Amino acid sequence: EELYAVFDQHADDWEEAIVLMDWTGSMWGFKDQVENILLDFEQERMMKYFMLFNDSGNNRHAPDIGGGVFATDTFPKQADLKAVMDASAGAGNGGDIAENDFEAILHAINTIPGHEYRDIILIADNNAPPKYPELISRIKRKVHIIACRSNEISEIHTDYIKLAEATGGCLYSMSGKSSCERVTTSTISAPATKVSSSTTSSYSIRSTSRSTSSSTSTTTSKSKP
């Protein structure tokens, strides 16, 4: 229930946001939690649009803005969400581990008028690095990153940290810890997948109170088909 708990804790922090979620095979285990998030927070208008991405664009040798992105026109009802999930899951997974997070963000920015939303919430698989990190410089809206399968802020993939740094967004781990302090790339250690654990003292860390209202969901990692 970790993903649900992040939304439960920050329902008052987000308003009229675009929710973008990795929907490749490794993330299908979060389906029940996503449905519960929709049920519990739809009326609060915390989220206005919902998009799934699965890295199934046609051209994988260069950025493919909009390829492999599946969306509803506005925040979906449960039936709409199921249809989008099924369409995304049936379209493939791109054939590699890295995902099209940044391309999906740019697609959202390019297709939804800026006055219709405030922030973007990215639900990412921390075990799958985003493709084309050079696209970060083109993302001009605040992006908050929920890194699934991360227990500590220091475990979040470097490129997601760079995205938060560039856009002024927050980072959230699955253990209920968050950082809304700006982190500089000088605190990022080599190899380029993690922040050094010694940098965690520079973050504003708080514990998320787990909600008991959502149903239990398995988050066992699955390999790509």
GROMACS .gro file of C-alpha atoms in nm:
model
  225
    1GLU     CA    1   0.000   0.000   0.000
    2GLU     CA    2   0.305   0.228  -0.022
    3LEU     CA    3   0.195   0.412  -0.338
    4TYR     CA    4  -0.148   0.481  -0.196
    5ALA     CA    5   0.013   0.610   0.126
    6VAL     CA    6   0.212   0.874  -0.064
    7PHE     CA    7  -0.107   1.011  -0.221
    8ASP     CA    8  -0.289   0.995   0.111
    9GLN     CA    9  -0.017   1.196   0.281
   10HIS     CA   10   0.007   1.466   0.014
   11ALA     CA   11  -0.355   1.510  -0.097
   12ASP     CA   12  -0.347   1.868   0.032
   13ASP     CA   13  -0.017   1.948  -0.142
   14TRP     CA   14  -0.124   1.872  -0.499
   15GLU     CA   15  -0.402   2.037  -0.695
   16GLU     CA   16  -0.523   1.984  -1.051
   17ALA     CA   17  -0.217   1.780  -1.138
   18ILE     CA   18  -0.133   1.561  -1.436
   19VAL     CA   19  -0.053   1.209  -1.317
   20LEU     CA   20   0.190   1.019  -1.540
   21MET     CA   21   0.262   0.655  -1.462
   22ASP     CA   22   0.496   0.391  -1.601
   23TRP     CA   23   0.268   0.107  -1.712
   24THR     CA   24   0.518  -0.153  -1.829
   25GLY     CA   25   0.505  -0.508  -1.693
   26SER     CA   26   0.709  -0.434  -1.382
   27MET     CA   27   0.443  -0.185  -1.264
   28TRP     CA   28   0.127  -0.388  -1.319
   29GLY     CA   29   0.136  -0.504  -0.956
   30PHE     CA   30   0.029  -0.153  -0.850
   31LYS     CA   31  -0.305  -0.181  -1.032
   32ASP     CA   32  -0.521  -0.219  -0.718
   33GLN     CA   33  -0.353   0.077  -0.548
   34VAL     CA   34  -0.405   0.299  -0.854
   35GLU     CA   35  -0.774   0.208  -0.862
   36ASN     CA   36  -0.807   0.291  -0.492
   37ILE     CA   37  -0.628   0.624  -0.546
   38LEU     CA   38  -0.879   0.705  -0.818
   39LEU     CA   39  -1.175   0.614  -0.598
   40ASP     CA   40  -1.058   0.806  -0.292
   41PHE     CA   41  -0.914   1.122  -0.445
   42GLU     CA   42  -1.121   1.189  -0.756
   43GLN     CA   43  -1.367   1.412  -0.574
   44GLU     CA   44  -1.089   1.622  -0.423
   45ARG     CA   45  -0.974   1.723  -0.771
   46MET     CA   46  -0.617   1.666  -0.665
   47MET     CA   47  -0.561   1.505  -1.004
   48LYS     CA   48  -0.707   1.635  -1.328
   49TYR     CA   49  -0.548   1.421  -1.600
   50PHE     CA   50  -0.414   1.066  -1.598
   51MET     CA   51  -0.166   0.926  -1.849
   52LEU     CA   52   0.015   0.594  -1.877
   53PHE     CA   53   0.333   0.533  -2.073
   54ASN     CA   54   0.485   0.202  -2.183
   55ASP     CA   55   0.782   0.284  -2.408
   56SER     CA   56   0.614   0.141  -2.718
   57GLY     CA   57   0.698   0.426  -2.954
   58ASN     CA   58   0.812   0.334  -3.303
   59ASN     CA   59   1.150   0.509  -3.312
   60ARG     CA   60   1.375   0.402  -3.026
   61HIS     CA   61   1.696   0.549  -3.164
   62ALA     CA   62   1.587   0.904  -3.084
   63PRO     CA   63   1.326   1.066  -2.861
   64ASP     CA   64   0.969   0.990  -2.966
   65ILE     CA   65   0.753   1.252  -2.800
   66GLY     CA   66   0.406   1.106  -2.764
   67GLY     CA   67   0.494   0.752  -2.866
   68GLY     CA   68   0.377   0.492  -2.617
   69VAL     CA   69   0.160   0.734  -2.416
   70PHE     CA   70  -0.204   0.653  -2.339
   71ALA     CA   71  -0.437   0.910  -2.185
   72THR     CA   72  -0.790   1.004  -2.095
   73ASP     CA   73  -0.921   1.350  -2.185
   74THR     CA   74  -0.982   1.432  -1.819
   75PHE     CA   75  -0.931   1.243  -1.495
   76PRO     CA   76  -1.094   0.906  -1.562
   77LYS     CA   77  -1.374   0.712  -1.405
   78GLN     CA   78  -1.280   0.356  -1.312
   79ALA     CA   79  -1.409   0.216  -1.641
   80ASP     CA   80  -1.201   0.467  -1.837
   81LEU     CA   81  -0.893   0.388  -1.630
   82LYS     CA   82  -0.930   0.015  -1.695
   83ALA     CA   83  -0.963   0.077  -2.070
   84VAL     CA   84  -0.649   0.290  -2.074
   85MET     CA   85  -0.458   0.035  -1.865
   86ASP     CA   86  -0.560  -0.246  -2.100
   87ALA     CA   87  -0.470  -0.046  -2.411
   88SER     CA   88  -0.130   0.045  -2.271
   89ALA     CA   89  -0.051  -0.306  -2.148
   90GLY     CA   90  -0.148  -0.454  -2.483
   91ALA     CA   91   0.070  -0.222  -2.688
   92GLY     CA   92   0.407  -0.363  -2.585
   93ASN     CA   93   0.693  -0.253  -2.363
   94GLY     CA   94   0.962  -0.115  -2.590
   95GLY     CA   95   1.188  -0.421  -2.561
   96ASP     CA   96   1.440  -0.286  -2.308
   97ILE     CA   97   1.468  -0.182  -1.944
   98ALA     CA   98   1.484   0.196  -1.979
   99GLU     CA   99   1.151   0.379  -2.007
  100ASN     CA  100   1.009   0.685  -2.183
  101ASP     CA  101   0.935   0.893  -1.872
  102PHE     CA  102   1.074   1.220  -2.007
  103GLU     CA  103   0.912   1.178  -2.347
  104ALA     CA  104   0.578   1.120  -2.174
  105ILE     CA  105   0.622   1.434  -1.964
  106LEU     CA  106   0.692   1.643  -2.272
  107HIS     CA  107   0.392   1.491  -2.448
  108ALA     CA  108   0.172   1.598  -2.157
  109ILE     CA  109   0.316   1.950  -2.160
  110ASN     CA  110   0.271   1.975  -2.539
  111THR     CA  111  -0.088   1.851  -2.547
  112ILE     CA  112  -0.252   1.993  -2.232
  113PRO     CA  113  -0.289   2.372  -2.206
  114GLY     CA  114  -0.072   2.506  -1.928
  115HIS     CA  115  -0.355   2.689  -1.753
  116GLU     CA  116  -0.544   2.362  -1.696
  117TYR     CA  117  -0.300   2.211  -1.447
  118ARG     CA  118  -0.045   2.319  -1.189
  119ASP     CA  119   0.204   2.035  -1.136
  120ILE     CA  120   0.296   1.700  -1.285
  121ILE     CA  121   0.319   1.385  -1.071
  122LEU     CA  122   0.544   1.116  -1.219
  123ILE     CA  123   0.501   0.761  -1.084
  124ALA     CA  124   0.822   0.591  -1.194
  125ASP     CA  125   0.987   0.253  -1.158
  126ASN     CA  126   1.310   0.331  -0.978
  127ASN     CA  127   1.462   0.012  -1.121
  128ALA     CA  128   1.409   0.135  -1.478
  129PRO     CA  129   1.618   0.438  -1.578
  130PRO     CA  130   1.452   0.703  -1.795
  131LYS     CA  131   1.567   0.734  -2.155
  132TYR     CA  132   1.719   1.048  -2.303
  133PRO     CA  133   1.817   1.248  -1.993
  134GLU     CA  134   1.907   1.534  -2.226
  135LEU     CA  135   1.533   1.602  -2.248
  136ILE     CA  136   1.531   1.733  -1.889
  137SER     CA  137   1.633   2.079  -2.009
  138ARG     CA  138   1.313   2.099  -2.215
  139ILE     CA  139   1.081   2.029  -1.921
  140LYS     CA  140   0.962   2.366  -1.790
  141ARG     CA  141   0.690   2.259  -1.546
  142LYS     CA  142   0.731   2.139  -1.187
  143VAL     CA  143   0.750   1.759  -1.169
  144HIS     CA  144   0.711   1.561  -0.845
  145ILE     CA  145   0.860   1.210  -0.866
  146ILE     CA  146   0.724   0.908  -0.677
  147ALA     CA  147   0.998   0.647  -0.713
  148CYS     CA  148   0.842   0.302  -0.677
  149ARG     CA  149   1.076   0.038  -0.531
  150SER     CA  150   1.292   0.290  -0.348
  151ASN     CA  151   1.314   0.279   0.030
  152GLU     CA  152   1.532   0.585   0.085
  153ILE     CA  153   1.572   0.916  -0.095
  154SER     CA  154   1.937   0.824  -0.142
  155GLU     CA  155   1.833   0.521  -0.351
  156ILE     CA  156   1.642   0.719  -0.613
  157HIS     CA  157   1.794   0.705  -0.961
  158THR     CA  158   2.019   0.997  -1.048
  159ASP     CA  159   1.817   1.107  -1.350
  160TYR     CA  160   1.499   1.136  -1.144
  161ILE     CA  161   1.688   1.348  -0.891
  162LYS     CA  162   1.816   1.568  -1.174
  163LEU     CA  163   1.459   1.611  -1.296
  164ALA     CA  164   1.345   1.725  -0.951
  165GLU     CA  165   1.643   1.960  -0.930
  166ALA     CA  166   1.572   2.114  -1.269
  167THR     CA  167   1.198   2.164  -1.220
  168GLY     CA  168   1.175   2.239  -0.847
  169GLY     CA  169   0.976   1.924  -0.776
  170CYS     CA  170   0.975   1.689  -0.477
  171LEU     CA  171   1.103   1.333  -0.442
  172TYR     CA  172   0.909   1.056  -0.268
  173SER     CA  173   1.028   0.708  -0.171
  174MET     CA  174   0.811   0.408  -0.097
  175SER     CA  175   0.912   0.402   0.269
  176GLY     CA  176   0.725   0.728   0.319
  177LYS     CA  177   1.019   0.965   0.302
  178SER     CA  178   1.016   1.281   0.094
  179SER     CA  179   1.240   1.567  -0.004
  180CYS     CA  180   1.126   1.904  -0.124
  181GLU     CA  181   1.465   2.064  -0.079
  182ARG     CA  182   1.654   2.145  -0.395
  183VAL     CA  183   1.942   1.903  -0.447
  184THR     CA  184   2.243   1.995  -0.659
  185THR     CA  185   2.414   1.761  -0.900
  186SER     CA  186   2.735   1.803  -0.700
  187THR     CA  187   2.581   1.581  -0.431
  188ILE     CA  188   2.528   1.299  -0.677
  189SER     CA  189   2.784   1.023  -0.652
  190ALA     CA  190   2.928   0.791  -0.914
  191PRO     CA  191   2.810   0.547  -1.034
  192ALA     CA  192   2.531   0.747  -1.193
  193THR     CA  193   2.240   0.560  -1.043
  194LYS     CA  194   2.226   0.678  -0.682
  195VAL     CA  195   2.289   0.968  -0.451
  196SER     CA  196   2.552   0.905  -0.189
  197SER     CA  197   2.394   0.808   0.143
  198SER     CA  198   2.600   1.082   0.306
  199THR     CA  199   2.388   1.343   0.127
  200THR     CA  200   2.063   1.247   0.293
  201SER     CA  201   2.121   1.491   0.577
  202SER     CA  202   2.062   1.778   0.331
  203TYR     CA  203   1.707   1.660   0.266
  204SER     CA  204   1.395   1.748   0.456
  205ILE     CA  205   1.278   1.399   0.555
  206ARG     CA  206   0.940   1.313   0.697
  207SER     CA  207   0.759   0.988   0.757
  208THR     CA  208   0.435   0.911   0.577
  209SER     CA  209   0.149   0.788   0.792
  210ARG     CA  210   0.014   0.475   0.626
  211SER     CA  211  -0.356   0.479   0.539
  212THR     CA  212  -0.558   0.174   0.628
  213SER     CA  213  -0.845   0.253   0.393
  214SER     CA  214  -0.696   0.101   0.078
  215SER     CA  215  -0.698  -0.264  -0.009
  216THR     CA  216  -0.379  -0.468  -0.007
  217SER     CA  217  -0.195  -0.493  -0.340
  218THR     CA  218   0.110  -0.691  -0.436
  219THR     CA  219   0.402  -0.501  -0.582
  220THR     CA  220   0.616  -0.793  -0.680
  221SER     CA  221   0.848  -0.694  -0.960
  222LYS     CA  222   0.779  -0.852  -1.295
  223SER     CA  223   1.015  -0.863  -1.585
  224LYS     CA  224   0.909  -0.718  -1.914
  225PRO     CA  225   0.724  -0.954  -2.143
   0.00000   0.00000   0.00000
